[in-house]
Amino acid sequence: QKEVEQDPGPLSVPEGAIVSLNCTYSNSAFQYFMWYRQYSRKGPELLMYTYSSGNKEDGRFTAQVDKSSKYISLFIRDSQPSDSATYLCAIPSASSYGKLTFGQGTILTVHP
Amino acid sequence: DAGVTQSPTHLIKTRGQQVTLRCSPKSGHDTVSWYQQALGQGPQFIFQYYEEEERQRGNFPDRFSGHQFPNYSSELNVNALLLGDSALYLCASSAGTAEAFFGQGTRLTVV
């Protein structure tokens, strides 16, 4: 079983839709949870990170962590064509912040 | 602030050759990590450098080695290149927290 699993999609939605991106993980010791956005031919860009369970909101983006079911989500409200990218969940090692374990990435396309 | 910078952006090498990739971390960051990202996959951790020492290593063979300099910049070296080493190589810097910032990557093609 992979430490972090993510549905690769692809996901195609109309502009203005609410998007839900999800990952599951296996190690209950994980404490931090991160979402990166990666445009084609670019490096990943840190979108949001959360500590432990609960929600965190930043503009149109909401990150949610449910540690009881080892499930993390990223919601995008009022999606825009500029949101079209690959979204990667990433979890730092419980023993070393530097080592990130990534999901496979979900390819999102928002069409006008 | 220039952020994390990597060079070169693209590289084509022949099987069996050696390659060196370079990374300058974000200002104020002292920790550099390297990742390999194959097409359609998430990045895979190669190793991390802190205080000029390799602190942690992922599941990569010894053909992959690195170095960190006193100014915190770093190099990734890959020897005896294989076709399967073709990927996007990413450098990330951090400063003692979980937040890691990535460069734009070096796309390596092995032919």
Tab-separated table of C-alpha atoms in Angstrom:
chain	number	residue	atom	x	y	z
A	1	GLN	CA	0.000	0.000	0.000
A	2	LYS	CA	1.358	3.427	-0.945
A	3	GLU	CA	1.803	5.923	1.899
A	4	VAL	CA	-0.194	8.558	0.022
A	5	GLU	CA	-2.784	7.780	-2.645
A	6	GLN	CA	-4.482	10.266	-4.932
A	7	ASP	CA	-6.941	9.768	-7.758
A	8	PRO	CA	-5.083	10.948	-10.885
A	9	GLY	CA	-8.281	11.970	-12.665
A	10	PRO	CA	-8.272	13.671	-15.076
A	11	LEU	CA	-11.028	15.960	-13.830
A	12	SER	CA	-12.816	18.337	-16.197
A	13	VAL	CA	-15.300	20.907	-14.865
A	14	PRO	CA	-17.067	24.025	-16.183
A	15	GLU	CA	-16.010	27.456	-14.995
A	16	GLY	CA	-17.672	28.358	-11.702
A	17	ALA	CA	-17.964	24.764	-10.465
A	18	ILE	CA	-16.894	23.569	-7.029
A	19	VAL	CA	-13.980	21.169	-7.295
A	20	SER	CA	-13.136	18.495	-4.744
A	21	LEU	CA	-9.680	16.902	-4.767
A	22	ASN	CA	-8.841	14.094	-2.376
A	23	CYS	CA	-6.022	11.986	-0.964
A	24	THR	CA	-5.786	9.151	1.523
A	25	TYR	CA	-2.752	8.255	3.591
A	26	SER	CA	-1.683	5.286	5.666
A	27	ASN	CA	0.603	6.591	8.453
A	28	SER	CA	-1.348	7.884	11.418
A	29	ALA	CA	1.788	9.691	12.703
A	30	PHE	CA	1.550	12.291	9.945
A	31	GLN	CA	0.773	15.740	11.355
A	32	TYR	CA	1.169	18.232	8.493
A	33	PHE	CA	-0.699	18.094	5.218
A	34	MET	CA	0.050	20.159	2.158
A	35	TRP	CA	-1.371	20.938	-1.261
A	36	TYR	CA	0.745	21.996	-4.195
A	37	ARG	CA	-0.336	23.247	-7.611
A	38	GLN	CA	1.823	22.469	-10.617
A	39	TYR	CA	1.343	24.109	-13.976
A	40	SER	CA	2.639	22.333	-17.067
A	41	ARG	CA	6.442	22.387	-17.289
A	42	LYS	CA	6.789	24.229	-13.968
A	43	GLY	CA	7.786	23.306	-10.435
A	44	PRO	CA	5.130	22.702	-7.751
A	45	GLU	CA	3.832	25.807	-5.966
A	46	LEU	CA	2.739	25.551	-2.333
A	47	LEU	CA	-0.968	26.386	-2.096
A	48	MET	CA	-1.898	25.534	1.463
A	49	TYR	CA	-0.833	23.492	4.412
A	50	THR	CA	-2.685	22.430	7.531
A	51	TYR	CA	-1.665	20.978	10.852
A	52	SER	CA	-3.656	18.099	12.369
A	53	SER	CA	-7.405	17.884	11.766
A	54	GLY	CA	-9.851	20.556	10.731
A	55	ASN	CA	-10.360	23.097	7.977
A	56	LYS	CA	-8.277	25.951	6.655
A	57	GLU	CA	-9.589	28.523	4.216
A	58	ASP	CA	-7.664	30.852	1.904
A	59	GLY	CA	-9.772	32.762	-0.581
A	60	ARG	CA	-11.451	30.282	-2.918
A	61	PHE	CA	-9.470	27.356	-1.503
A	62	THR	CA	-10.339	25.229	1.537
A	63	ALA	CA	-8.155	22.423	2.856
A	64	GLN	CA	-9.761	19.805	5.060
A	65	VAL	CA	-8.146	17.040	7.117
A	66	ASP	CA	-9.935	14.098	8.713
A	67	LYS	CA	-7.310	12.206	10.703
A	68	SER	CA	-9.796	9.592	11.930
A	69	SER	CA	-10.272	8.338	8.369
A	70	LYS	CA	-6.812	9.428	7.102
A	71	TYR	CA	-8.423	11.537	4.390
A	72	ILE	CA	-7.471	14.991	3.142
A	73	SER	CA	-9.342	17.211	0.715
A	74	LEU	CA	-8.882	20.443	-1.201
A	75	PHE	CA	-11.989	22.319	-2.310
A	76	ILE	CA	-11.897	25.046	-4.949
A	77	ARG	CA	-14.931	27.335	-5.120
A	78	ASP	CA	-15.903	29.322	-8.219
A	79	SER	CA	-13.251	27.529	-10.267
A	80	GLN	CA	-11.524	29.517	-13.023
A	81	PRO	CA	-9.722	28.436	-16.207
A	82	SER	CA	-6.512	29.663	-14.544
A	83	ASP	CA	-7.004	26.894	-11.938
A	84	SER	CA	-6.292	24.304	-14.650
A	85	ALA	CA	-3.204	22.493	-13.388
A	86	THR	CA	-2.076	19.342	-11.604
A	87	TYR	CA	-2.844	19.338	-7.883
A	88	LEU	CA	-0.560	17.345	-5.621
A	89	CYS	CA	-1.155	16.415	-2.017
A	90	ALA	CA	2.049	16.099	-0.001
A	91	ILE	CA	2.771	14.946	3.513
A	92	PRO	CA	6.026	15.662	5.383
A	93	SER	CA	7.678	12.744	7.111
A	94	ALA	CA	6.765	12.477	10.795
A	95	SER	CA	10.509	12.434	11.640
A	96	SER	CA	11.860	14.951	9.141
A	97	TYR	CA	10.004	17.889	7.678
A	98	GLY	CA	12.190	17.894	4.602
A	99	LYS	CA	11.041	14.605	3.149
A	100	LEU	CA	7.721	15.066	1.421
A	101	THR	CA	5.692	12.091	0.228
A	102	PHE	CA	3.498	13.088	-2.689
A	103	GLY	CA	0.355	11.668	-4.173
A	104	GLN	CA	0.308	10.962	-7.899
A	105	GLY	CA	-1.387	14.282	-8.652
A	106	THR	CA	-4.842	15.067	-10.063
A	107	ILE	CA	-5.005	16.797	-13.439
A	108	LEU	CA	-7.728	19.461	-13.364
A	109	THR	CA	-9.119	21.278	-16.395
A	110	VAL	CA	-11.604	24.123	-15.933
A	111	HIS	CA	-13.219	24.994	-19.241
A	112	PRO	CA	-14.883	28.365	-19.952
B	1	ASP	CA	13.628	37.494	-3.647
B	2	ALA	CA	14.531	35.210	-6.569
B	3	GLY	CA	13.055	32.120	-4.945
B	4	VAL	CA	14.574	28.721	-5.678
B	5	THR	CA	16.574	28.699	-8.901
B	6	GLN	CA	17.778	25.653	-10.809
B	7	SER	CA	20.114	25.237	-13.749
B	8	PRO	CA	20.090	24.194	-16.462
B	9	THR	CA	16.392	24.125	-17.396
B	10	HIS	CA	16.817	21.395	-20.001
B	11	LEU	CA	19.520	18.833	-20.633
B	12	ILE	CA	20.018	15.950	-23.064
B	13	LYS	CA	22.562	13.278	-22.185
B	14	THR	CA	23.584	9.912	-23.592
B	15	ARG	CA	23.255	6.630	-21.704
B	16	GLY	CA	26.300	6.002	-19.500
B	17	GLN	CA	27.228	9.674	-19.166
B	18	GLN	CA	27.296	11.681	-15.960
B	19	VAL	CA	25.267	14.821	-15.211
B	20	THR	CA	25.375	17.607	-12.616
B	21	LEU	CA	22.338	19.710	-11.763
B	22	ARG	CA	22.493	22.870	-9.656
B	23	CYS	CA	20.196	24.581	-7.179
B	24	SER	CA	20.239	27.868	-5.288
B	25	PRO	CA	17.797	27.933	-2.359
B	26	LYS	CA	15.412	30.696	-1.432
B	27	SER	CA	17.039	33.464	0.593
B	28	GLY	CA	17.158	32.534	4.280
B	29	HIS	CA	16.724	28.791	3.643
B	30	ASP	CA	19.423	26.371	4.772
B	31	THR	CA	17.975	22.996	3.783
B	32	VAL	CA	17.850	21.646	0.243
B	33	SER	CA	15.989	18.545	-0.920
B	34	TRP	CA	16.027	16.923	-4.352
B	35	TYR	CA	13.151	15.120	-6.035
B	36	GLN	CA	12.678	13.152	-9.249
B	37	GLN	CA	9.355	13.502	-11.060
B	38	ALA	CA	8.572	11.057	-13.845
B	39	LEU	CA	5.886	11.983	-16.355
B	40	GLY	CA	2.415	11.648	-14.862
B	41	GLN	CA	3.728	10.907	-11.377
B	42	GLY	CA	4.221	12.843	-8.165
B	43	PRO	CA	7.761	13.858	-7.168
B	44	GLN	CA	9.862	11.167	-5.444
B	45	PHE	CA	12.287	12.172	-2.690
B	46	ILE	CA	15.960	11.562	-3.536
B	47	PHE	CA	17.815	13.126	-0.589
B	48	GLN	CA	18.109	16.156	1.646
B	49	TYR	CA	21.119	18.289	2.589
B	50	TYR	CA	21.561	20.376	5.710
B	51	GLU	CA	24.801	21.894	7.023
B	52	GLU	CA	26.637	20.397	4.040
B	53	GLU	CA	25.698	16.846	5.055
B	54	GLU	CA	23.223	14.382	3.573
B	55	ARG	CA	20.587	14.162	6.299
B	56	GLN	CA	18.077	11.811	4.749
B	57	ARG	CA	17.911	9.655	1.644
B	58	GLY	CA	15.098	8.103	-0.339
B	59	ASN	CA	15.104	4.834	-2.236
B	60	PHE	CA	17.587	5.779	-4.944
B	61	PRO	CA	20.820	3.972	-5.929
B	62	ASP	CA	24.301	5.241	-5.141
B	63	ARG	CA	24.567	6.556	-8.697
B	64	PHE	CA	22.693	9.534	-7.292
B	65	SER	CA	24.886	11.723	-5.108
B	66	GLY	CA	24.887	15.301	-3.995
B	67	HIS	CA	26.683	18.109	-2.321
B	68	GLN	CA	25.811	21.242	-0.404
B	69	PHE	CA	28.102	24.248	-0.318
B	70	PRO	CA	28.680	26.717	2.549
B	71	ASN	CA	26.329	29.212	0.857
B	72	TYR	CA	23.581	26.490	1.019
B	73	SER	CA	23.481	25.959	-2.736
B	74	SER	CA	23.477	22.342	-3.835
B	75	GLU	CA	24.353	19.982	-6.673
B	76	LEU	CA	22.810	16.692	-7.713
B	77	ASN	CA	25.088	14.284	-9.588
B	78	VAL	CA	23.912	11.231	-11.457
B	79	ASN	CA	26.473	8.747	-12.807
B	80	ALA	CA	26.108	6.031	-15.432
B	81	LEU	CA	22.860	7.476	-16.752
B	82	LEU	CA	20.054	5.088	-17.712
B	83	LEU	CA	17.124	5.764	-20.007
B	84	GLY	CA	14.906	5.489	-16.929
B	85	ASP	CA	16.629	8.493	-15.362
B	86	SER	CA	14.793	10.746	-17.817
B	87	ALA	CA	12.577	12.947	-15.635
B	88	LEU	CA	12.028	16.399	-14.183
B	89	TYR	CA	14.471	16.960	-11.316
B	90	LEU	CA	13.195	19.335	-8.683
B	91	CYS	CA	15.005	21.138	-5.927
B	92	ALA	CA	13.142	22.353	-2.847
B	93	SER	CA	14.400	24.572	-0.058
B	94	SER	CA	13.146	25.026	3.470
B	95	ALA	CA	14.203	26.585	6.763
B	96	GLY	CA	13.382	24.194	9.587
B	97	THR	CA	9.646	24.076	8.926
B	98	ALA	CA	7.332	21.890	6.903
B	99	GLU	CA	7.020	24.539	4.170
B	100	ALA	CA	9.124	23.602	1.165
B	101	PHE	CA	9.448	25.815	-1.900
B	102	PHE	CA	10.332	24.333	-5.258
B	103	GLY	CA	12.328	25.555	-8.214
B	104	GLN	CA	11.117	25.263	-11.785
B	105	GLY	CA	13.039	22.024	-12.275
B	106	THR	CA	15.588	20.640	-14.713
B	107	ARG	CA	14.190	18.402	-17.429
B	108	LEU	CA	16.718	15.650	-18.128
B	109	THR	CA	16.387	13.490	-21.219
B	110	VAL	CA	18.636	10.453	-21.550
B	111	VAL	CA	18.966	9.055	-25.085
